[in-house]
């Protein structure tokens, strides 16, 4: 199934409530699920707002279908390992929750089924309102696709956004956020840092946060990348080095100990009014605008991430859900019905209102979204993202450990950006060489 093309002939324009009859088609969720009533579907969820939103909506699905969704909750740091162990052992998971950097690993190990295969196997489960073209192309392709094949449908979708404290900026004489990274450092940085307050915080803890939120966020807008066209390291290029050196220079306007900041510390510092600006995932919007969790809720505004010399290359993150190949046939069909329902047009508005971030273009065209300040910035960001913001091949879990180690050493000043980039490059190329990319055994796909 080629990206962005499947089911185009069945895409419709009407949006139907869950379980409602599709006029002229005779399809309903209740009827489609009837053969699978009583089936239990095992799925991994993360401890994040997007999953809490789906969980809150689940009673309607379970009542309509008779299908039981068994949620296994993990923090992000454990989710990959727990799923890999389950799939290697031929375990119980029926739905794979796939970070965009895991998609190559899951697809190449045949742990998940192509969506076209699932739909061909269970044609009566296919909702004529699926409308695949309603997903943002970048998000569908990056999160759910691998090597020209769609496997999963996007869920819990993120773009990096600039969250800023309008009140702090106005007090410093600014009438809006910085448009460029250079302005953030050179103009806003000095004006907003002092007396225990900081202009900016870049979450940089030594885990995937260091690789994705910190390291990758700085190389792309300056024209850099992890790899060149031949899959050799591009980290010593002038552009990549400019981004990594910029990160070092920007640290003077960040809190002390920023290398230990994960999302929680960064979002909390902003929510308490100690940090004027953060670049964080769209999924944290509900946290910083709720008076229950934010002391600056009335001052929060959202903009796209600043641009660099290479333009706006915002952080891209998020997940898809795909049907597990190890599930039996009833579980596969029930799993697909659940995935289709959770990511549907019909449920996108409720998902948004409960704190999730849907990947459906249509929901962002609806009226009454004034309370969701992040929407314009999000829509703009999803026009400019880079699918390979982090390479999505199966070797990324090994490479990210290298980036985390040496990226942290750079920030701590234990090595220069050149020394760190050389170490990462040599080790990264060794991993790729052993995997067979340079011998031609594997295609240069990321």
PDB file of C-alpha atoms in Angstrom, residues 172-429:
ATOM      1  CA  UNK A 172      11.017  43.057  29.257  1.00  0.00           C
ATOM      2  CA  UNK A 173       9.728  45.251  26.418  1.00  0.00           C
ATOM      3  CA  UNK A 174       8.869  42.605  23.833  1.00  0.00           C
ATOM      4  CA  UNK A 175       5.530  42.527  22.029  1.00  0.00           C
ATOM      5  CA  UNK A 176       5.916  38.979  20.759  1.00  0.00           C
ATOM      6  CA  UNK A 177       8.208  35.939  20.681  1.00  0.00           C
ATOM      7  CA  UNK A 178      11.501  35.674  18.780  1.00  0.00           C
ATOM      8  CA  UNK A 179      11.136  34.706  15.148  1.00  0.00           C
ATOM      9  CA  UNK A 180      14.644  33.247  14.884  1.00  0.00           C
ATOM     10  CA  UNK A 181      16.934  31.217  17.084  1.00  0.00           C
ATOM     11  CA  UNK A 182      19.536  33.979  16.754  1.00  0.00           C
ATOM     12  CA  UNK A 183      17.112  36.525  18.196  1.00  0.00           C
ATOM     13  CA  UNK A 184      16.213  34.188  21.043  1.00  0.00           C
ATOM     14  CA  UNK A 185      19.864  34.016  22.065  1.00  0.00           C
ATOM     15  CA  UNK A 186      21.177  37.452  21.225  1.00  0.00           C
ATOM     16  CA  UNK A 187      18.187  39.697  21.976  1.00  0.00           C
ATOM     17  CA  UNK A 188      15.773  37.886  24.265  1.00  0.00           C
ATOM     18  CA  UNK A 189      18.368  35.917  26.195  1.00  0.00           C
ATOM     19  CA  UNK A 190      20.126  38.808  27.969  1.00  0.00           C
ATOM     20  CA  UNK A 191      16.881  40.702  28.598  1.00  0.00           C
ATOM     21  CA  UNK A 192      15.052  37.821  30.236  1.00  0.00           C
ATOM     22  CA  UNK A 193      17.807  36.216  32.303  1.00  0.00           C
ATOM     23  CA  UNK A 194      18.609  37.328  35.852  1.00  0.00           C
ATOM     24  CA  UNK A 195      17.373  37.312  39.435  1.00  0.00           C
ATOM     25  CA  UNK A 196      16.642  33.615  39.329  1.00  0.00           C
ATOM     26  CA  UNK A 197      14.725  33.846  36.051  1.00  0.00           C
ATOM     27  CA  UNK A 198      15.852  32.425  32.730  1.00  0.00           C
ATOM     28  CA  UNK A 199      15.054  33.238  29.136  1.00  0.00           C
ATOM     29  CA  UNK A 200      14.939  29.650  27.950  1.00  0.00           C
ATOM     30  CA  UNK A 201      15.253  26.006  28.949  1.00  0.00           C
ATOM     31  CA  UNK A 202      16.150  23.148  26.604  1.00  0.00           C
ATOM     32  CA  UNK A 203      15.313  19.791  28.174  1.00  0.00           C
ATOM     33  CA  UNK A 204      18.523  17.799  27.798  1.00  0.00           C
ATOM     34  CA  UNK A 205      18.535  14.840  30.187  1.00  0.00           C
ATOM     35  CA  UNK A 206      20.685  11.885  29.166  1.00  0.00           C
ATOM     36  CA  UNK A 207      17.984   9.723  27.628  1.00  0.00           C
ATOM     37  CA  UNK A 208      15.905  10.115  24.462  1.00  0.00           C
ATOM     38  CA  UNK A 209      15.327  13.702  25.597  1.00  0.00           C
ATOM     39  CA  UNK A 210      18.996  14.508  24.943  1.00  0.00           C
ATOM     40  CA  UNK A 211      18.878  12.930  21.486  1.00  0.00           C
ATOM     41  CA  UNK A 212      15.529  14.241  20.272  1.00  0.00           C
ATOM     42  CA  UNK A 213      14.654  17.350  22.232  1.00  0.00           C
ATOM     43  CA  UNK A 214      18.107  18.820  22.555  1.00  0.00           C
ATOM     44  CA  UNK A 215      20.660  17.483  20.047  1.00  0.00           C
ATOM     45  CA  UNK A 216      18.425  16.986  17.012  1.00  0.00           C
ATOM     46  CA  UNK A 217      16.491  20.190  17.694  1.00  0.00           C
ATOM     47  CA  UNK A 218      19.658  22.223  17.175  1.00  0.00           C
ATOM     48  CA  UNK A 219      21.265  20.598  14.154  1.00  0.00           C
ATOM     49  CA  UNK A 220      18.333  20.678  11.716  1.00  0.00           C
ATOM     50  CA  UNK A 221      17.415  24.411  11.647  1.00  0.00           C
ATOM     51  CA  UNK A 222      21.068  25.257  11.084  1.00  0.00           C
ATOM     52  CA  UNK A 223      21.181  23.000   8.016  1.00  0.00           C
ATOM     53  CA  UNK A 224      22.721  19.967   9.682  1.00  0.00           C
ATOM     54  CA  UNK A 225      21.618  16.353   9.919  1.00  0.00           C
ATOM     55  CA  UNK A 226      22.725  13.064  11.406  1.00  0.00           C
ATOM     56  CA  UNK A 227      23.573  11.466   8.059  1.00  0.00           C
ATOM     57  CA  UNK A 228      24.433  12.502   4.535  1.00  0.00           C
ATOM     58  CA  UNK A 229      23.022  10.932   1.377  1.00  0.00           C
ATOM     59  CA  UNK A 230      25.520   8.040   1.611  1.00  0.00           C
ATOM     60  CA  UNK A 231      24.568   7.295   5.231  1.00  0.00           C
ATOM     61  CA  UNK A 232      27.866   8.632   6.533  1.00  0.00           C
ATOM     62  CA  UNK A 233      27.936  10.966   9.508  1.00  0.00           C
ATOM     63  CA  UNK A 234      27.139  14.582   8.696  1.00  0.00           C
ATOM     64  CA  UNK A 235      27.832  15.844  12.214  1.00  0.00           C
ATOM     65  CA  UNK A 236      31.193  17.400  11.373  1.00  0.00           C
ATOM     66  CA  UNK A 237      29.695  19.485   8.591  1.00  0.00           C
ATOM     67  CA  UNK A 238      29.809  23.259   8.983  1.00  0.00           C
ATOM     68  CA  UNK A 239      26.020  23.357   9.377  1.00  0.00           C
ATOM     69  CA  UNK A 240      25.775  20.655  12.045  1.00  0.00           C
ATOM     70  CA  UNK A 241      28.641  22.201  13.961  1.00  0.00           C
ATOM     71  CA  UNK A 242      26.961  25.607  13.821  1.00  0.00           C
ATOM     72  CA  UNK A 243      23.867  24.143  15.471  1.00  0.00           C
ATOM     73  CA  UNK A 244      25.784  22.295  18.163  1.00  0.00           C
ATOM     74  CA  UNK A 245      27.917  25.334  18.970  1.00  0.00           C
ATOM     75  CA  UNK A 246      24.775  27.476  19.107  1.00  0.00           C
ATOM     76  CA  UNK A 247      23.425  25.136  21.776  1.00  0.00           C
ATOM     77  CA  UNK A 248      26.573  25.656  23.827  1.00  0.00           C
ATOM     78  CA  UNK A 249      26.299  29.438  23.515  1.00  0.00           C
ATOM     79  CA  UNK A 250      22.606  29.413  24.412  1.00  0.00           C
ATOM     80  CA  UNK A 251      23.226  27.599  27.701  1.00  0.00           C
ATOM     81  CA  UNK A 252      24.195  30.870  29.432  1.00  0.00           C
ATOM     82  CA  UNK A 253      20.506  31.810  29.357  1.00  0.00           C
ATOM     83  CA  UNK A 254      19.282  28.459  30.716  1.00  0.00           C
ATOM     84  CA  UNK A 255      18.934  27.223  34.300  1.00  0.00           C
ATOM     85  CA  UNK A 256      21.984  25.681  35.945  1.00  0.00           C
ATOM     86  CA  UNK A 257      21.913  21.915  35.645  1.00  0.00           C
ATOM     87  CA  UNK A 258      19.956  21.980  32.391  1.00  0.00           C
ATOM     88  CA  UNK A 259      21.638  18.702  31.373  1.00  0.00           C
ATOM     89  CA  UNK A 260      19.568  16.999  34.074  1.00  0.00           C
ATOM     90  CA  UNK A 261      16.252  18.536  32.920  1.00  0.00           C
ATOM     91  CA  UNK A 262      13.686  16.195  31.462  1.00  0.00           C
ATOM     92  CA  UNK A 263      10.225  17.252  30.284  1.00  0.00           C
ATOM     93  CA  UNK A 264       8.823  17.424  33.807  1.00  0.00           C
ATOM     94  CA  UNK A 265      11.479  19.839  35.069  1.00  0.00           C
ATOM     95  CA  UNK A 266      11.284  22.022  31.969  1.00  0.00           C
ATOM     96  CA  UNK A 267       7.493  22.252  31.878  1.00  0.00           C
ATOM     97  CA  UNK A 268       7.314  22.810  35.646  1.00  0.00           C
ATOM     98  CA  UNK A 269       9.902  25.614  35.512  1.00  0.00           C
ATOM     99  CA  UNK A 270       7.874  27.333  32.818  1.00  0.00           C
ATOM    100  CA  UNK A 271       4.577  26.714  34.619  1.00  0.00           C
ATOM    101  CA  UNK A 272       5.973  28.249  37.821  1.00  0.00           C
ATOM    102  CA  UNK A 273       7.097  31.413  36.044  1.00  0.00           C
ATOM    103  CA  UNK A 274      10.842  30.839  36.341  1.00  0.00           C
ATOM    104  CA  UNK A 275      11.471  30.354  32.618  1.00  0.00           C
ATOM    105  CA  UNK A 276      10.220  32.701  29.903  1.00  0.00           C
ATOM    106  CA  UNK A 277      10.309  30.306  26.941  1.00  0.00           C
ATOM    107  CA  UNK A 278      10.537  26.588  26.274  1.00  0.00           C
ATOM    108  CA  UNK A 279      10.361  24.531  23.097  1.00  0.00           C
ATOM    109  CA  UNK A 280       8.218  21.577  24.058  1.00  0.00           C
ATOM    110  CA  UNK A 281       5.856  19.050  22.595  1.00  0.00           C
ATOM    111  CA  UNK A 282       2.314  20.095  21.791  1.00  0.00           C
ATOM    112  CA  UNK A 283       1.089  17.376  24.161  1.00  0.00           C
ATOM    113  CA  UNK A 284       2.104  19.510  27.164  1.00  0.00           C
ATOM    114  CA  UNK A 285      -0.296  22.305  26.227  1.00  0.00           C
ATOM    115  CA  UNK A 286      -3.005  21.186  28.634  1.00  0.00           C
ATOM    116  CA  UNK A 287      -0.510  21.171  31.523  1.00  0.00           C
ATOM    117  CA  UNK A 288       0.728  24.734  31.093  1.00  0.00           C
ATOM    118  CA  UNK A 289      -2.685  26.332  30.514  1.00  0.00           C
ATOM    119  CA  UNK A 290      -4.526  24.642  33.381  1.00  0.00           C
ATOM    120  CA  UNK A 291      -4.722  26.710  36.600  1.00  0.00           C
ATOM    121  CA  UNK A 292      -4.467  23.426  38.480  1.00  0.00           C
ATOM    122  CA  UNK A 293      -0.956  22.781  37.157  1.00  0.00           C
ATOM    123  CA  UNK A 294       0.309  26.204  36.070  1.00  0.00           C
ATOM    124  CA  UNK A 295       0.825  29.446  37.965  1.00  0.00           C
ATOM    125  CA  UNK A 296       1.115  31.353  34.683  1.00  0.00           C
ATOM    126  CA  UNK A 297      -1.866  29.917  32.811  1.00  0.00           C
ATOM    127  CA  UNK A 298      -3.206  33.358  31.881  1.00  0.00           C
ATOM    128  CA  UNK A 299       0.150  34.390  30.394  1.00  0.00           C
ATOM    129  CA  UNK A 300       0.824  31.370  28.185  1.00  0.00           C
ATOM    130  CA  UNK A 301       1.030  31.865  24.435  1.00  0.00           C
ATOM    131  CA  UNK A 302       2.154  29.502  21.681  1.00  0.00           C
ATOM    132  CA  UNK A 303       4.170  30.060  18.514  1.00  0.00           C
ATOM    133  CA  UNK A 304       5.990  27.804  16.061  1.00  0.00           C
ATOM    134  CA  UNK A 305       9.584  27.042  16.903  1.00  0.00           C
ATOM    135  CA  UNK A 306      12.015  29.761  15.773  1.00  0.00           C
ATOM    136  CA  UNK A 307      13.693  29.508  12.392  1.00  0.00           C
ATOM    137  CA  UNK A 308      17.377  29.004  11.748  1.00  0.00           C
ATOM    138  CA  UNK A 309      19.517  29.601   8.661  1.00  0.00           C
ATOM    139  CA  UNK A 310      17.925  26.505   7.069  1.00  0.00           C
ATOM    140  CA  UNK A 311      14.379  27.574   7.959  1.00  0.00           C
ATOM    141  CA  UNK A 312      11.936  26.144  10.448  1.00  0.00           C
ATOM    142  CA  UNK A 313      12.750  22.512  11.189  1.00  0.00           C
ATOM    143  CA  UNK A 314      10.725  21.817  14.326  1.00  0.00           C
ATOM    144  CA  UNK A 315      11.068  18.772  16.486  1.00  0.00           C
ATOM    145  CA  UNK A 316       8.802  15.985  15.309  1.00  0.00           C
ATOM    146  CA  UNK A 317       7.567  13.250  17.589  1.00  0.00           C
ATOM    147  CA  UNK A 318       4.636  11.016  18.178  1.00  0.00           C
ATOM    148  CA  UNK A 319       3.276   7.547  17.775  1.00  0.00           C
ATOM    149  CA  UNK A 320       1.128   5.239  15.722  1.00  0.00           C
ATOM    150  CA  UNK A 321      -0.842   2.150  16.655  1.00  0.00           C
ATOM    151  CA  UNK A 322      -0.598  -0.940  14.467  1.00  0.00           C
ATOM    152  CA  UNK A 323      -2.054  -4.434  14.542  1.00  0.00           C
ATOM    153  CA  UNK A 324       0.320  -7.041  15.961  1.00  0.00           C
ATOM    154  CA  UNK A 325       1.108 -10.017  13.732  1.00  0.00           C
ATOM    155  CA  UNK A 326       1.270 -12.323  16.758  1.00  0.00           C
ATOM    156  CA  UNK A 327      -2.404 -11.762  17.645  1.00  0.00           C
ATOM    157  CA  UNK A 328      -4.965 -14.357  16.598  1.00  0.00           C
ATOM    158  CA  UNK A 329      -7.507 -13.446  13.920  1.00  0.00           C
ATOM    159  CA  UNK A 330     -10.262 -12.278  16.282  1.00  0.00           C
ATOM    160  CA  UNK A 331      -7.769 -10.157  18.201  1.00  0.00           C
ATOM    161  CA  UNK A 332      -6.382  -8.667  14.986  1.00  0.00           C
ATOM    162  CA  UNK A 333      -9.838  -7.662  13.764  1.00  0.00           C
ATOM    163  CA  UNK A 334     -10.808  -6.254  17.161  1.00  0.00           C
ATOM    164  CA  UNK A 335      -7.487  -4.441  17.404  1.00  0.00           C
ATOM    165  CA  UNK A 336      -8.033  -2.810  14.033  1.00  0.00           C
ATOM    166  CA  UNK A 337     -11.535  -1.692  15.014  1.00  0.00           C
ATOM    167  CA  UNK A 338     -10.087  -0.098  18.148  1.00  0.00           C
ATOM    168  CA  UNK A 339      -7.260   1.664  16.292  1.00  0.00           C
ATOM    169  CA  UNK A 340      -9.638   2.915  13.621  1.00  0.00           C
ATOM    170  CA  UNK A 341     -12.058   4.209  16.280  1.00  0.00           C
ATOM    171  CA  UNK A 342      -9.376   5.873  18.422  1.00  0.00           C
ATOM    172  CA  UNK A 343      -7.949   7.796  15.452  1.00  0.00           C
ATOM    173  CA  UNK A 344     -11.247   8.523  13.680  1.00  0.00           C
ATOM    174  CA  UNK A 345     -12.547  11.837  12.407  1.00  0.00           C
ATOM    175  CA  UNK A 346     -15.681  11.327  14.447  1.00  0.00           C
ATOM    176  CA  UNK A 347     -13.742  11.183  17.714  1.00  0.00           C
ATOM    177  CA  UNK A 348     -11.057  13.757  16.933  1.00  0.00           C
ATOM    178  CA  UNK A 349     -12.838  16.709  18.531  1.00  0.00           C
ATOM    179  CA  UNK A 350     -13.542  14.897  21.807  1.00  0.00           C
ATOM    180  CA  UNK A 351      -9.970  13.593  21.855  1.00  0.00           C
ATOM    181  CA  UNK A 352      -8.710  17.160  21.444  1.00  0.00           C
ATOM    182  CA  UNK A 353     -10.966  18.504  24.161  1.00  0.00           C
ATOM    183  CA  UNK A 354      -9.811  15.824  26.583  1.00  0.00           C
ATOM    184  CA  UNK A 355      -6.159  16.752  26.110  1.00  0.00           C
ATOM    185  CA  UNK A 356      -5.041  14.697  23.127  1.00  0.00           C
ATOM    186  CA  UNK A 357      -3.552  15.999  19.889  1.00  0.00           C
ATOM    187  CA  UNK A 358      -5.227  14.381  16.852  1.00  0.00           C
ATOM    188  CA  UNK A 359      -3.553  14.177  13.451  1.00  0.00           C
ATOM    189  CA  UNK A 360      -6.797  14.865  11.577  1.00  0.00           C
ATOM    190  CA  UNK A 361      -6.713  17.976   9.392  1.00  0.00           C
ATOM    191  CA  UNK A 362     -10.484  18.370   9.487  1.00  0.00           C
ATOM    192  CA  UNK A 363     -10.743  18.892  13.240  1.00  0.00           C
ATOM    193  CA  UNK A 364      -8.528  21.967  13.068  1.00  0.00           C
ATOM    194  CA  UNK A 365     -10.865  23.552  10.512  1.00  0.00           C
ATOM    195  CA  UNK A 366     -13.827  23.430  12.878  1.00  0.00           C
ATOM    196  CA  UNK A 367     -15.238  26.428  14.711  1.00  0.00           C
ATOM    197  CA  UNK A 368     -14.821  27.013  18.411  1.00  0.00           C
ATOM    198  CA  UNK A 369     -11.132  26.220  18.754  1.00  0.00           C
ATOM    199  CA  UNK A 370     -10.225  29.595  20.250  1.00  0.00           C
ATOM    200  CA  UNK A 371      -9.337  27.983  23.572  1.00  0.00           C
ATOM    201  CA  UNK A 372      -6.726  25.787  21.887  1.00  0.00           C
ATOM    202  CA  UNK A 373      -4.014  28.384  21.326  1.00  0.00           C
ATOM    203  CA  UNK A 374      -1.538  25.817  20.062  1.00  0.00           C
ATOM    204  CA  UNK A 375      -3.546  24.909  16.963  1.00  0.00           C
ATOM    205  CA  UNK A 376      -2.254  27.543  14.484  1.00  0.00           C
ATOM    206  CA  UNK A 377       1.351  26.886  15.470  1.00  0.00           C
ATOM    207  CA  UNK A 378       0.858  23.143  15.301  1.00  0.00           C
ATOM    208  CA  UNK A 379      -0.706  23.233  11.846  1.00  0.00           C
ATOM    209  CA  UNK A 380       2.118  25.453  10.604  1.00  0.00           C
ATOM    210  CA  UNK A 381       4.744  23.182  12.134  1.00  0.00           C
ATOM    211  CA  UNK A 382       3.339  20.085  10.484  1.00  0.00           C
ATOM    212  CA  UNK A 383       3.979  21.673   7.100  1.00  0.00           C
ATOM    213  CA  UNK A 384       7.718  21.974   7.769  1.00  0.00           C
ATOM    214  CA  UNK A 385       8.809  18.956   9.798  1.00  0.00           C
ATOM    215  CA  UNK A 386      11.444  16.417   8.830  1.00  0.00           C
ATOM    216  CA  UNK A 387      10.347  12.747   9.062  1.00  0.00           C
ATOM    217  CA  UNK A 388      13.952  11.666   9.708  1.00  0.00           C
ATOM    218  CA  UNK A 389      14.337  14.274  12.496  1.00  0.00           C
ATOM    219  CA  UNK A 390      15.662  11.186  14.257  1.00  0.00           C
ATOM    220  CA  UNK A 391      16.497   8.323  11.877  1.00  0.00           C
ATOM    221  CA  UNK A 392      13.660   5.804  12.035  1.00  0.00           C
ATOM    222  CA  UNK A 393      15.604   2.682  11.143  1.00  0.00           C
ATOM    223  CA  UNK A 394      15.950  -0.337  13.416  1.00  0.00           C
ATOM    224  CA  UNK A 395      19.412   0.723  14.593  1.00  0.00           C
ATOM    225  CA  UNK A 396      18.267   3.980  16.179  1.00  0.00           C
ATOM    226  CA  UNK A 397      17.903   2.521  19.714  1.00  0.00           C
ATOM    227  CA  UNK A 398      21.614   1.675  19.619  1.00  0.00           C
ATOM    228  CA  UNK A 399      22.645   4.960  18.023  1.00  0.00           C
ATOM    229  CA  UNK A 400      20.609   7.108  20.385  1.00  0.00           C
ATOM    230  CA  UNK A 401      22.649   5.726  23.304  1.00  0.00           C
ATOM    231  CA  UNK A 402      25.767   7.054  21.581  1.00  0.00           C
ATOM    232  CA  UNK A 403      24.200  10.462  20.943  1.00  0.00           C
ATOM    233  CA  UNK A 404      23.001  10.673  24.521  1.00  0.00           C
ATOM    234  CA  UNK A 405      26.449   9.968  25.947  1.00  0.00           C
ATOM    235  CA  UNK A 406      28.470  12.302  23.768  1.00  0.00           C
ATOM    236  CA  UNK A 407      25.802  14.981  23.419  1.00  0.00           C
ATOM    237  CA  UNK A 408      25.770  15.265  27.209  1.00  0.00           C
ATOM    238  CA  UNK A 409      29.559  15.439  27.317  1.00  0.00           C
ATOM    239  CA  UNK A 410      29.445  18.311  24.834  1.00  0.00           C
ATOM    240  CA  UNK A 411      26.992  20.281  26.946  1.00  0.00           C
ATOM    241  CA  UNK A 412      29.063  19.690  30.099  1.00  0.00           C
ATOM    242  CA  UNK A 413      32.174  20.929  28.321  1.00  0.00           C
ATOM    243  CA  UNK A 414      33.966  17.612  28.722  1.00  0.00           C
ATOM    244  CA  UNK A 415      34.585  17.519  24.953  1.00  0.00           C
ATOM    245  CA  UNK A 416      34.311  20.108  22.201  1.00  0.00           C
ATOM    246  CA  UNK A 417      31.488  19.934  19.692  1.00  0.00           C
ATOM    247  CA  UNK A 418      33.988  18.710  17.108  1.00  0.00           C
ATOM    248  CA  UNK A 419      35.373  15.994  19.382  1.00  0.00           C
ATOM    249  CA  UNK A 420      31.899  14.860  20.362  1.00  0.00           C
ATOM    250  CA  UNK A 421      30.674  14.832  16.768  1.00  0.00           C
ATOM    251  CA  UNK A 422      33.690  12.780  15.704  1.00  0.00           C
ATOM    252  CA  UNK A 423      33.025  10.198  18.425  1.00  0.00           C
ATOM    253  CA  UNK A 424      29.330   9.958  17.582  1.00  0.00           C
ATOM    254  CA  UNK A 425      30.070   9.757  13.863  1.00  0.00           C
ATOM    255  CA  UNK A 426      32.629   6.964  14.137  1.00  0.00           C
ATOM    256  CA  UNK A 427      30.489   4.910  16.478  1.00  0.00           C
ATOM    257  CA  UNK A 428      27.307   5.535  14.466  1.00  0.00           C
ATOM    258  CA  UNK A 429      28.992   4.469  11.225  1.00  0.00           C
TER     259      UNK A 429
END
